[in-house]
mmCIF file of C-alpha atoms and ligand atoms in Angstrom:
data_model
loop_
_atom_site.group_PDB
_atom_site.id
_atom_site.type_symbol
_atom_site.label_atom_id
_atom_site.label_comp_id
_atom_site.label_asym_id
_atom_site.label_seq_id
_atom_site.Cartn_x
_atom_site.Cartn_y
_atom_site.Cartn_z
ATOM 1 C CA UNK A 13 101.498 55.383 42.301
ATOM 2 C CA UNK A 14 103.155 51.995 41.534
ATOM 3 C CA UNK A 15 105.095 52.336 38.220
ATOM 4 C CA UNK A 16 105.411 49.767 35.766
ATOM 5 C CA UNK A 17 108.733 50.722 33.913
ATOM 6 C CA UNK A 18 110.157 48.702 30.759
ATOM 7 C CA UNK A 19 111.966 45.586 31.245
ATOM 8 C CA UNK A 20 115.111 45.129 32.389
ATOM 9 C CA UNK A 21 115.446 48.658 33.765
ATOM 10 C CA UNK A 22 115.915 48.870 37.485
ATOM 11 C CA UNK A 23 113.944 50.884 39.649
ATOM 12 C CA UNK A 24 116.365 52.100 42.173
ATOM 13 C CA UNK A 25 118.952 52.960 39.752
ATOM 14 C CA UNK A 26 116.851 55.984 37.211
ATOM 15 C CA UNK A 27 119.075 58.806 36.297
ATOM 16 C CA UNK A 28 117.366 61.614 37.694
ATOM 17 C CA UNK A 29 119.265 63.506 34.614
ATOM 18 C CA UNK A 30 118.879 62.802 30.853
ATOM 19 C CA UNK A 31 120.827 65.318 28.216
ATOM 20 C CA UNK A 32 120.047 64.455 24.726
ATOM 21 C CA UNK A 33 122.040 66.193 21.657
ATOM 22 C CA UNK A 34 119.053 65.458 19.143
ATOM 23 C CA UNK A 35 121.285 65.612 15.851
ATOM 24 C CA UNK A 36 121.397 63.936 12.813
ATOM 25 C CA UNK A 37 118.213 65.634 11.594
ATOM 26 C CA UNK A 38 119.446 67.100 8.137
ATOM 27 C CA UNK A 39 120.816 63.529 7.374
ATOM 28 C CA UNK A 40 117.708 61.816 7.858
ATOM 29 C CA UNK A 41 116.497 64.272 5.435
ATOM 30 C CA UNK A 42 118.601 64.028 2.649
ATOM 31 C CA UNK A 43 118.640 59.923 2.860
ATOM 32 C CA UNK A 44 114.993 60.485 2.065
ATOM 33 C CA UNK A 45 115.815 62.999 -0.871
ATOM 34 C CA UNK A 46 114.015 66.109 1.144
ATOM 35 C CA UNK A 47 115.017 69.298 2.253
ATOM 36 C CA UNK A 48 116.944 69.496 5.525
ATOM 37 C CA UNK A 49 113.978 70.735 7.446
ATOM 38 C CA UNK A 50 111.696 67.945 6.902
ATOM 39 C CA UNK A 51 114.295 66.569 9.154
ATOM 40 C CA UNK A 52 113.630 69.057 11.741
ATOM 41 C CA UNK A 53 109.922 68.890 11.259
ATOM 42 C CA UNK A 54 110.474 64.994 11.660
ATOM 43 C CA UNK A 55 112.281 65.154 14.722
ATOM 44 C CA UNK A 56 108.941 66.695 16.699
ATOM 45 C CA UNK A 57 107.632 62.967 17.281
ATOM 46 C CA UNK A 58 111.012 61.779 18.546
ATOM 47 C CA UNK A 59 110.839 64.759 20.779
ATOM 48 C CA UNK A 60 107.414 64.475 22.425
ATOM 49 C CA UNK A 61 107.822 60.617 22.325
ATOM 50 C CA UNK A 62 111.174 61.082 24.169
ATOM 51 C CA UNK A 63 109.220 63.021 26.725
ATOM 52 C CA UNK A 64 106.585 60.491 27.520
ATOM 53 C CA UNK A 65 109.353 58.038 27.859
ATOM 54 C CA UNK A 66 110.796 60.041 29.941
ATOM 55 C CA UNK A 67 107.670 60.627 32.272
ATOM 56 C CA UNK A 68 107.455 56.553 31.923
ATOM 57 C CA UNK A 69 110.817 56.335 33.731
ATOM 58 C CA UNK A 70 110.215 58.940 36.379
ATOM 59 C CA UNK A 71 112.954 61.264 34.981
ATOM 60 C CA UNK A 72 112.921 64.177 36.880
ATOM 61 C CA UNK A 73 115.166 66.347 34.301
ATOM 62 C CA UNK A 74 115.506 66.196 30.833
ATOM 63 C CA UNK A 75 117.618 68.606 28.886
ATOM 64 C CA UNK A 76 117.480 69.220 25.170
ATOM 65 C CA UNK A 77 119.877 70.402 23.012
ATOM 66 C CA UNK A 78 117.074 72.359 20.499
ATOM 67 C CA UNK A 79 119.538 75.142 18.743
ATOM 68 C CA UNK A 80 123.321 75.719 19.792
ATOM 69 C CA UNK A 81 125.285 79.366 19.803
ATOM 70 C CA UNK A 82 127.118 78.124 16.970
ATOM 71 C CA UNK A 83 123.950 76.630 14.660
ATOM 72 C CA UNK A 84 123.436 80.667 13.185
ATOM 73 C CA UNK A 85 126.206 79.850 11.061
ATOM 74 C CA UNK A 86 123.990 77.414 9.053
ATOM 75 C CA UNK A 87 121.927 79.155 5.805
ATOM 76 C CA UNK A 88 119.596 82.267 6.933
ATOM 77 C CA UNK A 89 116.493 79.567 5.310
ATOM 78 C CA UNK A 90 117.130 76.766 7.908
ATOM 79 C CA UNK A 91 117.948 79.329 10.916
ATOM 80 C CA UNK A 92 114.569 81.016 9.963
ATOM 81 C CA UNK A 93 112.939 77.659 9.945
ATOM 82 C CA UNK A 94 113.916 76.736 13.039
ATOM 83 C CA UNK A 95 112.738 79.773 14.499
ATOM 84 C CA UNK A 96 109.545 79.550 13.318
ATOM 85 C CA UNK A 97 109.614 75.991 13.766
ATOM 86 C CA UNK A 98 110.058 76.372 17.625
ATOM 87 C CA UNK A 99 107.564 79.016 17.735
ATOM 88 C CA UNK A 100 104.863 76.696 16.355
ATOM 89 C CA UNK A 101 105.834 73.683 18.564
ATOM 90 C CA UNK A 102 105.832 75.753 22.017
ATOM 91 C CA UNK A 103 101.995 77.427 20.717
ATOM 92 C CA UNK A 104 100.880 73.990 19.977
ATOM 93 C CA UNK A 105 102.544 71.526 22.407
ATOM 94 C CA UNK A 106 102.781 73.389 25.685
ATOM 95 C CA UNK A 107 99.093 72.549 26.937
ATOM 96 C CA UNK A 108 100.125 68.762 26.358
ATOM 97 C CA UNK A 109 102.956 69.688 28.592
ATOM 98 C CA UNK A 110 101.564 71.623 31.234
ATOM 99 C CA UNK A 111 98.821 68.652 31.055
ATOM 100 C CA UNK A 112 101.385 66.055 31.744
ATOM 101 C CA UNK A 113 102.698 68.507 34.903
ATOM 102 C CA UNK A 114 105.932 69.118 32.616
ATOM 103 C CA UNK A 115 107.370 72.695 33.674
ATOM 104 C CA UNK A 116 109.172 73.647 30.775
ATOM 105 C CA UNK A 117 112.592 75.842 31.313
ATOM 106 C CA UNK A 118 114.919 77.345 28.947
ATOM 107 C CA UNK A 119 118.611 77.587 29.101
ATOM 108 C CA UNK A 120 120.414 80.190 26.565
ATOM 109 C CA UNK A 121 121.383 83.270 25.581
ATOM 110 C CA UNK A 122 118.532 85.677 24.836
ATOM 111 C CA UNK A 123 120.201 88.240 22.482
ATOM 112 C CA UNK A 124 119.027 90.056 20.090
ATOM 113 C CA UNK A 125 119.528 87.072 17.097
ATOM 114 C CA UNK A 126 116.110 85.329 18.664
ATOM 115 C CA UNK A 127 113.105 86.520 17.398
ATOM 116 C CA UNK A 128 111.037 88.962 19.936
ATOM 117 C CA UNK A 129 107.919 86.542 18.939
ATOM 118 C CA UNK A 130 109.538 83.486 19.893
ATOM 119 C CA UNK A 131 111.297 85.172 23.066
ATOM 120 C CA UNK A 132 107.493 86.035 23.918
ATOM 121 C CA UNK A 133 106.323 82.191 23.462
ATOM 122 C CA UNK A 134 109.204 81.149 25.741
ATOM 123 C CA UNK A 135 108.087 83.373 28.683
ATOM 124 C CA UNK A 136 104.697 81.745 27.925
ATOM 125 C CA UNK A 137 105.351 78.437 28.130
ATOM 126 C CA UNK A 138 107.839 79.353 31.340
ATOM 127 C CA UNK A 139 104.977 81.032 33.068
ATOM 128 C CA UNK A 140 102.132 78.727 31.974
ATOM 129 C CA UNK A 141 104.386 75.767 33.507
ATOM 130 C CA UNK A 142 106.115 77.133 36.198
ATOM 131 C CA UNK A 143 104.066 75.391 39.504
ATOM 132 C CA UNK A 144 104.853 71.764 37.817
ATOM 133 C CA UNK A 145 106.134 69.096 39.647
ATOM 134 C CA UNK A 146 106.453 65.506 37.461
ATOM 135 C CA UNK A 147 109.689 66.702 35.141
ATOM 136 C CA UNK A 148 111.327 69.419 34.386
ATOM 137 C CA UNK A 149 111.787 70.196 30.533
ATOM 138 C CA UNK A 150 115.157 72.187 29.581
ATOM 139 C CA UNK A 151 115.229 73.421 26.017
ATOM 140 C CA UNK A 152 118.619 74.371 24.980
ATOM 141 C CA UNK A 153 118.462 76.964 22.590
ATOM 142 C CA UNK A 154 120.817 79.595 21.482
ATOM 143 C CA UNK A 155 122.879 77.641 24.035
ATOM 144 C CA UNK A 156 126.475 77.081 24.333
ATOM 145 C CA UNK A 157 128.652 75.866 26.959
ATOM 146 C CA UNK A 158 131.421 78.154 26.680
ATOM 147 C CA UNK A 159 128.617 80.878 26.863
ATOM 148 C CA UNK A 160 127.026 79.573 29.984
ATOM 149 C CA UNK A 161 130.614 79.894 31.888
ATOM 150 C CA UNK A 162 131.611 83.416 30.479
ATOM 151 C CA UNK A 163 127.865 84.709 31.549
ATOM 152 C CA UNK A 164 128.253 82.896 34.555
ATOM 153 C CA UNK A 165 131.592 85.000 35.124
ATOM 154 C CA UNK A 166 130.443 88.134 34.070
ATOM 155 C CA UNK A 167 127.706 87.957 36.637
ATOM 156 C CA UNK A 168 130.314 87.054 39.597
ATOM 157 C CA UNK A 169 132.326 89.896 38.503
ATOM 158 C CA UNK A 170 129.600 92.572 38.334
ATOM 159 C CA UNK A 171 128.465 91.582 41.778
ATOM 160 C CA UNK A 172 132.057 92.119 42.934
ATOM 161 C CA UNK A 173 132.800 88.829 44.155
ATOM 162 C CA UNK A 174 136.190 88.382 46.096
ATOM 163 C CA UNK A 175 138.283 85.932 44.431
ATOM 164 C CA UNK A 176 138.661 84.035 47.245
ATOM 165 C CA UNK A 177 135.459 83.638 47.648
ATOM 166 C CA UNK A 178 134.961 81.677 44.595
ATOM 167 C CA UNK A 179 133.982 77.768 44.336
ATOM 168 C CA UNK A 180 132.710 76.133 42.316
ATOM 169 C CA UNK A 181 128.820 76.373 43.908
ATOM 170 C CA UNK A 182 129.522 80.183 42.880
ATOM 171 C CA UNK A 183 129.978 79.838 39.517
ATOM 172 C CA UNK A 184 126.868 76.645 39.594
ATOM 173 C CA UNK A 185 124.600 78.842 41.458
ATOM 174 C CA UNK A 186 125.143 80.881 38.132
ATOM 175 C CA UNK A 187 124.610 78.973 35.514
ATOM 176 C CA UNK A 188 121.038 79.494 33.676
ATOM 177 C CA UNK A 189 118.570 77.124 35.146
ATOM 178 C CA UNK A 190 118.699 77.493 38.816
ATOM 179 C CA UNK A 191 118.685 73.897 40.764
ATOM 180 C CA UNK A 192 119.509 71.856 38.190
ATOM 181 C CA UNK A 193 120.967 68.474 38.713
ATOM 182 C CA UNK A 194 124.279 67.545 36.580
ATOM 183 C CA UNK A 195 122.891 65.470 33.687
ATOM 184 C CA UNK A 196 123.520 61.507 34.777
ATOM 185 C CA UNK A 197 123.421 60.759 31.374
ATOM 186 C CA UNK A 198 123.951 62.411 27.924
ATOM 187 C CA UNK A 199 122.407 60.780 24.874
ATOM 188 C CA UNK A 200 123.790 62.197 21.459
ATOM 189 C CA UNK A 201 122.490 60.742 18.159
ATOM 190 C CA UNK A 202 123.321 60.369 14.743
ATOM 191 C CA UNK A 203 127.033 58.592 14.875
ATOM 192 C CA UNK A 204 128.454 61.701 16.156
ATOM 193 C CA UNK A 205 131.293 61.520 18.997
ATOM 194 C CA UNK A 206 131.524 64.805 20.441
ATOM 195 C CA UNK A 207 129.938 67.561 22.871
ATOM 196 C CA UNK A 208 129.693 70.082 20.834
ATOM 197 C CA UNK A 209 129.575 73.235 23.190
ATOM 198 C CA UNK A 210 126.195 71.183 25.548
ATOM 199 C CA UNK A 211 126.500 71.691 28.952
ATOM 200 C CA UNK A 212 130.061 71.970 29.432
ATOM 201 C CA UNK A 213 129.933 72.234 33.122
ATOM 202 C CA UNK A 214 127.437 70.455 34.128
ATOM 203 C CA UNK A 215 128.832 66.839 32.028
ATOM 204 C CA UNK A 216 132.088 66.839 34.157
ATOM 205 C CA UNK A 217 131.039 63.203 35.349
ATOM 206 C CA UNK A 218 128.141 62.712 33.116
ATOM 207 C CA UNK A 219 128.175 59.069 31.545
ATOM 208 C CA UNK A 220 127.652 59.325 27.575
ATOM 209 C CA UNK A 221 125.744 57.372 25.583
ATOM 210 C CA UNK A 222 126.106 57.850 21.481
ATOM 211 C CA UNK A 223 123.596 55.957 19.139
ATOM 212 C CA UNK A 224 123.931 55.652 15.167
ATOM 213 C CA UNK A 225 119.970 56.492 15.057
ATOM 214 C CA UNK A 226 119.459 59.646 13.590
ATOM 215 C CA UNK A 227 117.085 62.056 15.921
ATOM 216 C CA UNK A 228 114.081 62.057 14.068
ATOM 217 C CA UNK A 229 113.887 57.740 13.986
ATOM 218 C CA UNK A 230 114.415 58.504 18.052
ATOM 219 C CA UNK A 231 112.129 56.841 20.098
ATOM 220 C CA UNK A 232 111.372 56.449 23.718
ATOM 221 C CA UNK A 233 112.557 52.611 23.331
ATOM 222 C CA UNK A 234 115.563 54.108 22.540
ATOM 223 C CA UNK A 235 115.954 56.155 25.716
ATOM 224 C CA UNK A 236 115.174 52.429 27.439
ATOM 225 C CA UNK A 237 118.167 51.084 25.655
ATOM 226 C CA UNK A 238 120.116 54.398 26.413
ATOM 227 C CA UNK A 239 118.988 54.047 30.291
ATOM 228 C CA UNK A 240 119.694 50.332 30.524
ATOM 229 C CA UNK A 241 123.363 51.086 28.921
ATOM 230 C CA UNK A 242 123.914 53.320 31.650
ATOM 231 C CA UNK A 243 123.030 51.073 34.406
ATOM 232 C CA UNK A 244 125.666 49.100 33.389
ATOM 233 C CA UNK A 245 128.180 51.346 33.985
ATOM 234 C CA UNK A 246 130.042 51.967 37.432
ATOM 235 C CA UNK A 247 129.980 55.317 38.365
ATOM 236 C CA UNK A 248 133.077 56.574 40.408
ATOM 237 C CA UNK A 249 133.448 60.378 40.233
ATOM 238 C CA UNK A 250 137.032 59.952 40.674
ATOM 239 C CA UNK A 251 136.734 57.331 43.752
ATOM 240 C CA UNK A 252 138.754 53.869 43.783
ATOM 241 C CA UNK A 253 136.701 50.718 42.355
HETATM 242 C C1 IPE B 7 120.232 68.578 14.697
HETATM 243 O O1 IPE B 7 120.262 68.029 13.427
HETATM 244 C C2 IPE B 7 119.283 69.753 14.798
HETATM 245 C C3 IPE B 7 119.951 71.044 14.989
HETATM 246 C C4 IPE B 7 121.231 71.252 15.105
HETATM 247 C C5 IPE B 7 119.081 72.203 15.050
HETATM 248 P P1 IPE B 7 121.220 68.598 12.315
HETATM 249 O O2 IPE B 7 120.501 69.661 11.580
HETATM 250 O O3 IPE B 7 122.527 68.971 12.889
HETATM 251 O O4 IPE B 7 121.404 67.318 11.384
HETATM 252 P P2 IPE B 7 122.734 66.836 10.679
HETATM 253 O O5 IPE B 7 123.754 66.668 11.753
HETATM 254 O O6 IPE B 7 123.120 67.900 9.705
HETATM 255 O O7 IPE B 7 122.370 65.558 10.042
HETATM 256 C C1 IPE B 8 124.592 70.149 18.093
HETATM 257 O O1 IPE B 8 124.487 69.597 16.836
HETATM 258 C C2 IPE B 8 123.523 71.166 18.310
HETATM 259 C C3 IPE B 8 122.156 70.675 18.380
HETATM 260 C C4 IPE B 8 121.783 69.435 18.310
HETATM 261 C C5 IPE B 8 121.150 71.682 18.576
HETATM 262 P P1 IPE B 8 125.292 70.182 15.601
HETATM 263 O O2 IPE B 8 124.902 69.356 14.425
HETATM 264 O O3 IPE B 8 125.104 71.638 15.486
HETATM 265 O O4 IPE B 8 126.808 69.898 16.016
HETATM 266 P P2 IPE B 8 128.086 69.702 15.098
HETATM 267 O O5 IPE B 8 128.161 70.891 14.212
HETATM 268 O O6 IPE B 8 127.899 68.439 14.336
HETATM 269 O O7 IPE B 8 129.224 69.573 16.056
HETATM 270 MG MG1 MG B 9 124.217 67.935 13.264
#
């Protein structure tokens, strides 16, 4: 099926990829004089408008960072919210996913912090979207990087794994969502610099993309701009220009 992608994005040069750090949501919130999780409640559109941009390019991953190891520190009322706020959106959304042939994946740390209810939506939307083809959708929740290695290493050390038979395909083969590409291209929002704990394997050669728009203003047109800044760039993974 002939696409027609947005202008001045090239065809033969898509990330297969995206990794978006979808922050900046309390801000937008408090510009407007609301409570921080209007913010989060806001950023649902930029979500599901990222993802039909994404299906528009012919993305074949996209990654998002929904909730990290480290956001339980915020106040018990916002961490409850976005429980129940994730709950709601994978009940609602995931037939419009699994309509779009979106097989939804989750990569995180299922302890005993997530809610039983929401762990139970998560296998649903896992199992309803399993056989789908387009795009995969990560959701990043209760995620951290550092915790992806260290579970990564645990698991090589239970199986007994000589030491010399380590490489780095051991330690990838490990990591939570089996087959996944390295992201080609990280978005982060809000004005913010920094990785915070996403994906630290899997960015090693990732080209990053920061925007001043906070998440919840995030629209596909601003994935175009974030695609078309990376097909500027030269990629050399460590190689001579
Ligand atoms: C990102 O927005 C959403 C989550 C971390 C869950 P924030 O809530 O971090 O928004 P800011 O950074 O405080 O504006
Ligand atoms: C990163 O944003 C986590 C998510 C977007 C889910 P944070 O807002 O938690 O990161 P810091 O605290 O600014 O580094
Ligand atoms: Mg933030």
């Amino acid at each position: 099926m002939p696409k027609r992608l947005p202008k001045g994005i090239d065809p033969k040069r898509i990330p297969r990829h995206v990794a978006c750090v979808m922050d900046g949501n309390g801000r937008w919130a408090t510009k407007r004089g609301l409570p921080r999780t209007e913010g989060h409640a806001a950023g649902e559109e930029a979500l599901f408008d990222t993802v039909d941009g994404a299906l528009e390019l012919g993305l074949q991953w996209l990654t998002v960072y929904a909730f990290s190891t480290e956001n339980w520190k915020r106040p018990l009322d916002e961490v409850r919210y976005l429980m129940n706020f994730n709950e709601r959106i994978l009940t609602d959304r995931r037939d419009e996913l699994h309509g779009r042939d979106v097989r939804i994946t989750f990569a995180g740390r299922r302890d005993w912090r997530v809610p039983k209810r929401l762990l139970k939506r998560m296998d649903e939307a896992v199992d309803l979207t399993r056989n789908n083809k387009t795009m995969t959708l990560t959701i990043a929740f209760n995620y951290g990087g550092r915790a992806e290695i260290v579970d990564a290493v645990r698991q090589i050390a239970a199986e007994g794994v000589k030491p010399d038979k380590i490489d780095e395909k051991t330690i990838r083969d490990r990591m939570y969502v089996k087959g996944m590409p390295d992201p080609d291209l990280m978005v982060r929002t809000s004005g913010e610099f920094r990785i915070s704990n996403f994906l630290l394997w899997e960015l090693a050669y990732s080209e990053l993309v920061f925007t001043e728009v906070f998440w919840p203003d995030f629209r596909r047109e601003n994935l175009f701009d974030a695609v078309r800044e990376y097909q500027r760039r030269e990629r050399l993974f460590g190689g001579a220009r």
